[in-house]
Short mmCIF file of C-alpha atoms and ligand atoms in Angstrom, two decimals:
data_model
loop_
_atom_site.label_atom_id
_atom_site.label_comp_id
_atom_site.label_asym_id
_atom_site.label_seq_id
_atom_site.Cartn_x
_atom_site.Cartn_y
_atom_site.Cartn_z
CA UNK V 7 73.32 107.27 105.67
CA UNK V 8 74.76 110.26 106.32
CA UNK V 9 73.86 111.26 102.14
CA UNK V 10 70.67 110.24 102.85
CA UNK V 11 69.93 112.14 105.78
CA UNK V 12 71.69 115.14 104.03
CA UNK V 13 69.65 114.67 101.39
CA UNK V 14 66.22 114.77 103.20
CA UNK V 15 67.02 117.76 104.99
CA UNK V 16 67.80 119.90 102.05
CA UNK V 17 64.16 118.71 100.50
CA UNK V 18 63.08 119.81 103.62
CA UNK V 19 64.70 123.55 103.38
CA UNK V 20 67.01 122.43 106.48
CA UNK V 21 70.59 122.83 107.76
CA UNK V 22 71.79 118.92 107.20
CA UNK V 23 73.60 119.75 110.81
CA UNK V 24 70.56 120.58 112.18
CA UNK V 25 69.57 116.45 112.23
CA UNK V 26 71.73 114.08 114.21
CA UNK V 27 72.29 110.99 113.65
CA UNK V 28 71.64 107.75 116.37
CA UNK V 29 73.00 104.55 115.62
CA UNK V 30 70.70 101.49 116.88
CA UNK V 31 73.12 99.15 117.70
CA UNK V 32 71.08 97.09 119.92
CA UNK V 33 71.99 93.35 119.25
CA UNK V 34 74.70 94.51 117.22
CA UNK V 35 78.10 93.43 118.80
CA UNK V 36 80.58 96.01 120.59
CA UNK V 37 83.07 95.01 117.28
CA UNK V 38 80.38 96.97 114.74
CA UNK V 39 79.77 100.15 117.45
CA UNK V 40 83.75 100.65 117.73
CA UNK V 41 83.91 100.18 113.44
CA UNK V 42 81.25 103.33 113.16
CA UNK V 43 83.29 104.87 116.27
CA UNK V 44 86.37 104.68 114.01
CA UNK V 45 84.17 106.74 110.95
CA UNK V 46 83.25 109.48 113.24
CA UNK V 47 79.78 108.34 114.83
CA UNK V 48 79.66 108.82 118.40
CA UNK V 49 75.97 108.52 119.26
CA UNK V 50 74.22 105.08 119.77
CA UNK V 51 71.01 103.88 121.40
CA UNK V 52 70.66 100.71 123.32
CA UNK V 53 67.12 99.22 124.06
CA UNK V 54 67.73 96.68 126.54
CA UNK V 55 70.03 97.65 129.50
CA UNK V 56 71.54 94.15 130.14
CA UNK V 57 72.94 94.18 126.75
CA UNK V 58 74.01 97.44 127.02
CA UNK V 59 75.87 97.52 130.57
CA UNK V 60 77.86 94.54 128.55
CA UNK V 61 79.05 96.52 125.52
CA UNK V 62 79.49 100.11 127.49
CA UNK V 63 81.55 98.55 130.15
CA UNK V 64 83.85 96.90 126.94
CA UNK V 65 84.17 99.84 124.78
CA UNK V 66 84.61 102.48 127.86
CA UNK V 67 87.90 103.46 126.37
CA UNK V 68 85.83 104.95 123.59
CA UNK V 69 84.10 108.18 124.65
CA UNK V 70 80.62 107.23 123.43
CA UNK V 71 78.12 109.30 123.99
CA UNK V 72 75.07 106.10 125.00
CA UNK V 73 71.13 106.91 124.91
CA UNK V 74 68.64 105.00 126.10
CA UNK V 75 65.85 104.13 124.10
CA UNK V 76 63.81 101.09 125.27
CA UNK V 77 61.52 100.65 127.52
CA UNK V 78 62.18 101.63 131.59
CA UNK V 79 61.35 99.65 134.26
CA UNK V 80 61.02 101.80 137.46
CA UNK V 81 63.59 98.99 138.82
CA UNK V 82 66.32 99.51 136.69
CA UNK V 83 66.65 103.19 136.05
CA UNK V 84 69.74 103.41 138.45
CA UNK V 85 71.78 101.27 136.00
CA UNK V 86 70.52 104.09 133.10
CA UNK V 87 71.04 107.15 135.12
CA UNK V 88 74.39 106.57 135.95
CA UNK V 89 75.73 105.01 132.39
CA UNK V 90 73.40 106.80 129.28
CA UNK V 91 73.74 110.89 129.15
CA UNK V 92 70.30 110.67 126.96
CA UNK V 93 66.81 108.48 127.75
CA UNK V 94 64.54 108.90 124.82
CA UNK V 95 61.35 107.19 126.29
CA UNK V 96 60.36 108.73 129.35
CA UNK V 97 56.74 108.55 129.54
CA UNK V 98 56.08 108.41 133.62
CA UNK V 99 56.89 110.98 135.88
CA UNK V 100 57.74 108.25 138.65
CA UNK V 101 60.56 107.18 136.14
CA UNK V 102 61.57 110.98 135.63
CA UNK V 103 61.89 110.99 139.53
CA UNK V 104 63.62 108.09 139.91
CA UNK V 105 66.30 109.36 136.64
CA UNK V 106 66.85 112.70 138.33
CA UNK V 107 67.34 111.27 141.90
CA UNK V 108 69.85 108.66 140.78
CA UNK V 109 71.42 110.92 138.29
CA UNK V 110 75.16 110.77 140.01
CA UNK V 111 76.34 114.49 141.09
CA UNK V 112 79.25 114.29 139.11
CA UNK V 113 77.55 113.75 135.87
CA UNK V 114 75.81 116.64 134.12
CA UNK V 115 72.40 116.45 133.48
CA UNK V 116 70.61 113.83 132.19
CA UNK V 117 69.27 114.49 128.85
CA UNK V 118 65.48 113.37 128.41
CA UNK V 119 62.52 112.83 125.77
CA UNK V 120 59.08 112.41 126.70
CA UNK V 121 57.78 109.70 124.85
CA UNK V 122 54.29 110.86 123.53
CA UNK V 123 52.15 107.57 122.10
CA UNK V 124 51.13 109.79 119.14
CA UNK V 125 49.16 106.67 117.16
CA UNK V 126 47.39 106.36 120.47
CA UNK V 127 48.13 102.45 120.02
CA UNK V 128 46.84 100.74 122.96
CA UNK V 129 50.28 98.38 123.03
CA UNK V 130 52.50 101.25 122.33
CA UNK V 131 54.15 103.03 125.30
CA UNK V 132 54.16 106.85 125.51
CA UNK V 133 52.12 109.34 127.48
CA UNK V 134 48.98 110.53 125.65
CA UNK V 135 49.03 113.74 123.52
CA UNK V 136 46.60 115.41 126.24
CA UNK V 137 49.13 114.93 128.84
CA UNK V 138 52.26 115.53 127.77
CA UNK V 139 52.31 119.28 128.78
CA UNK V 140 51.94 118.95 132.31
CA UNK V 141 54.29 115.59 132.29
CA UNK V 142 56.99 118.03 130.68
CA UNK V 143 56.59 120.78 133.22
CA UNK V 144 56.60 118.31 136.42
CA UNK V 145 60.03 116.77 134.40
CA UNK V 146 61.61 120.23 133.46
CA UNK V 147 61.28 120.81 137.45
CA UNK V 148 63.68 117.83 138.55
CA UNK V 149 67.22 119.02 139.26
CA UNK V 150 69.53 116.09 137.94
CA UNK V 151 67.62 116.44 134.52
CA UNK V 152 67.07 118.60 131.49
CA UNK V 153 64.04 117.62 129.17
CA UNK V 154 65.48 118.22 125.87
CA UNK V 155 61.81 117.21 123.80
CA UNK V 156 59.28 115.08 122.63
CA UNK V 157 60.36 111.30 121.17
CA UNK V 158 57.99 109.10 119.40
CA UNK V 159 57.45 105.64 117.30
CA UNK V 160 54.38 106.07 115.52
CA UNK V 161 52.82 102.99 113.63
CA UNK V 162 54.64 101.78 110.84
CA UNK V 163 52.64 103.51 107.64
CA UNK V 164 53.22 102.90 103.87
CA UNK V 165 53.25 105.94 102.09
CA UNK V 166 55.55 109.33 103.70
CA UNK V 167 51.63 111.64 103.33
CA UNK V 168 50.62 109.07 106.35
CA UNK V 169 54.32 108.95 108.37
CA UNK V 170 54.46 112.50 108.02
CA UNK V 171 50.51 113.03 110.12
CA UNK V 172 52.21 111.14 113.14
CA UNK V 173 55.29 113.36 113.16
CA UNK V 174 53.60 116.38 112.53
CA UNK V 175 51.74 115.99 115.53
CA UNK V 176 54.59 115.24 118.01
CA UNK V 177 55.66 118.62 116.26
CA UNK V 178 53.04 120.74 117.48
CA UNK V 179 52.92 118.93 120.75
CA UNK V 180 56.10 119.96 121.76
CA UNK V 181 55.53 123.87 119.81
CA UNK V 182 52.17 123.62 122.36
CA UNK V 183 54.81 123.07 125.11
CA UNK V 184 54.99 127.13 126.68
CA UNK V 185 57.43 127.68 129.36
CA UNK V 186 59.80 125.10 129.08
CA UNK V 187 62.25 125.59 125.80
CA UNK V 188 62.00 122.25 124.25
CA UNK V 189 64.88 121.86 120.96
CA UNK V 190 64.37 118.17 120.32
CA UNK V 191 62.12 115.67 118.70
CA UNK V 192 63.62 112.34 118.35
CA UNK V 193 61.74 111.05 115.23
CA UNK V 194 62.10 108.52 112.81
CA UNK V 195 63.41 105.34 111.78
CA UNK V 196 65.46 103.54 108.82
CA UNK V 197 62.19 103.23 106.52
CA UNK V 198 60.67 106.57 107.21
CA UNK V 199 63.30 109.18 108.04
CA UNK V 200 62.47 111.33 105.58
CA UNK V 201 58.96 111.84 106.66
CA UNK V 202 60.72 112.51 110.12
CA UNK V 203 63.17 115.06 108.57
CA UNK V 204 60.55 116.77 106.51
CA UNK V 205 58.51 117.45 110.23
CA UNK V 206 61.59 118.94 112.33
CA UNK V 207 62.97 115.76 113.41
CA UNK V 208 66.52 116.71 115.13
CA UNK V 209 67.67 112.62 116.00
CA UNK V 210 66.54 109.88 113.78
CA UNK V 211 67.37 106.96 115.25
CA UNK V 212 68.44 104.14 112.91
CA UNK V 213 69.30 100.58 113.00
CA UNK V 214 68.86 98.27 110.14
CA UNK V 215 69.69 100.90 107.67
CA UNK V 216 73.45 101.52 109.04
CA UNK V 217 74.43 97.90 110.29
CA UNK V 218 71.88 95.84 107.84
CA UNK V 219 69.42 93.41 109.08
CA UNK V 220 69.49 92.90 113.25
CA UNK V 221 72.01 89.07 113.75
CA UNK V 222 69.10 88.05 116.22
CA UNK V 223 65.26 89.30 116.65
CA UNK V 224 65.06 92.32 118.98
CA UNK V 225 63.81 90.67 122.30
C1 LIG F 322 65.07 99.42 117.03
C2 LIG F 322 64.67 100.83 117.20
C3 LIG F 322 64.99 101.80 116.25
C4 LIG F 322 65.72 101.50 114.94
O1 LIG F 322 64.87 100.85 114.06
P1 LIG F 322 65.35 100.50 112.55
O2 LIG F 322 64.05 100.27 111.84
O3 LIG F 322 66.20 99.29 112.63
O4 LIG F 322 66.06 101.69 112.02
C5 LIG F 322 64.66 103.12 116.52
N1 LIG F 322 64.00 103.48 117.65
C6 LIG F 322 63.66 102.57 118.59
C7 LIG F 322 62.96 103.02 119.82
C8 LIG F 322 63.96 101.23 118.38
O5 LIG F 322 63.59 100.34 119.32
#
């Protein structure tokens, strides 16, 4: 993976550090995160915070560094704000509140993306492209958090001409974002991360392509 990602960036005229990698290990057992722990990956992203709670509270002696990536219920952020030091899908600014107020005192910052829906999907979660300026200012303002970027899951598409229109855009969104320094876009998946990279994508967030095919459907 890490060849591959390598790889993309230098197509794309990029410093290979300048893209990090995020292991998916959601439904993945604790066993597999602390066997890519042991080869130097220290970033993974959970989706459902039930599942997670389980495997962060068994590998604490590990310092992991935990995002959050699924969807937030405004009842459950406390839970996220006080275990994750990244939330990639922010898309409310109730839920941005709610982060930042819970965020414990001790902790820095919490890291956060606002999730733009850039397919404009009516299923797909995100804040819509004409709203994600003022949803990144009102954010940027909160004390317990910094808003690191812009994070997106466009439709899947076939060829890397049509993966690369969705990511361009959540690229010039967050370029279009004056006044608040944004350095992330969390873009891109195992089957189009080089469209991602190609765009300015700083995570890519992979699952299937590190650990193989998910032991149970995603919930
Ligand atoms: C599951 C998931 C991924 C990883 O997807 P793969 O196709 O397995 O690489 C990335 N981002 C989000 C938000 C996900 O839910």
């Amino acid at each position: 993976m890490r060849e591959r990602i390598h790889g993309a960036a230098r197509v794309a005229g990029r410093e290979p550090s300048s893209v990090a990698l995020l292991a998916v290990s959601k439904t993945q057992p604790a066993e597999r995160i602390a066997a890519l722990f042991q080869l130097g990956q220290r970033s993974f992203g959970e989706n459902y915070l039930q599942e997670a709670a389980g495997k962060i509270a068994e590998l604490k002696f590990l310092p992991i560094d935990w995002h959050f990536i699924g969807p937030i219920q405004s009842n459950k952020t406390r839970p996220i704000a006080e275990s994750f030091s990244w939330v990639h899908g922010v898309d409310r600014l109730k839920i941005a509140e709610r982060l930042s107020a819970q965020r414990p005192e001790a902790l820095p910052p919490l890291n956060i993306c606002i999730q733009v829906n850039v397919s404009g999907e009516a299923s797909k979660s995100g804040v819509s492209p004409d709203a994600v300026g003022e949803l990144v200012a009102a954010a940027a303002a909160l004390p317990h958090l910094r808003v690191r970027g812009l994070m997106a899951l466009p439709a899947p598409e076939l060829s890397e001409h049509q993966q690369r229109a969705g990511f361009r855009r959540l690229r010039e969104l967050r370029d279009a974002c004056a006044g608040v320094a944004l350095d992330t876009l969390s873009m891109g998946m195992s089957d189009d991360l080089e469209a991602a990279i190609a765009e300015g994508a700083t995570w890519v967030r992979i699952g299937t392509a590190l650990f193989g095919p998910r032991p149970r459907p995603a919930e």
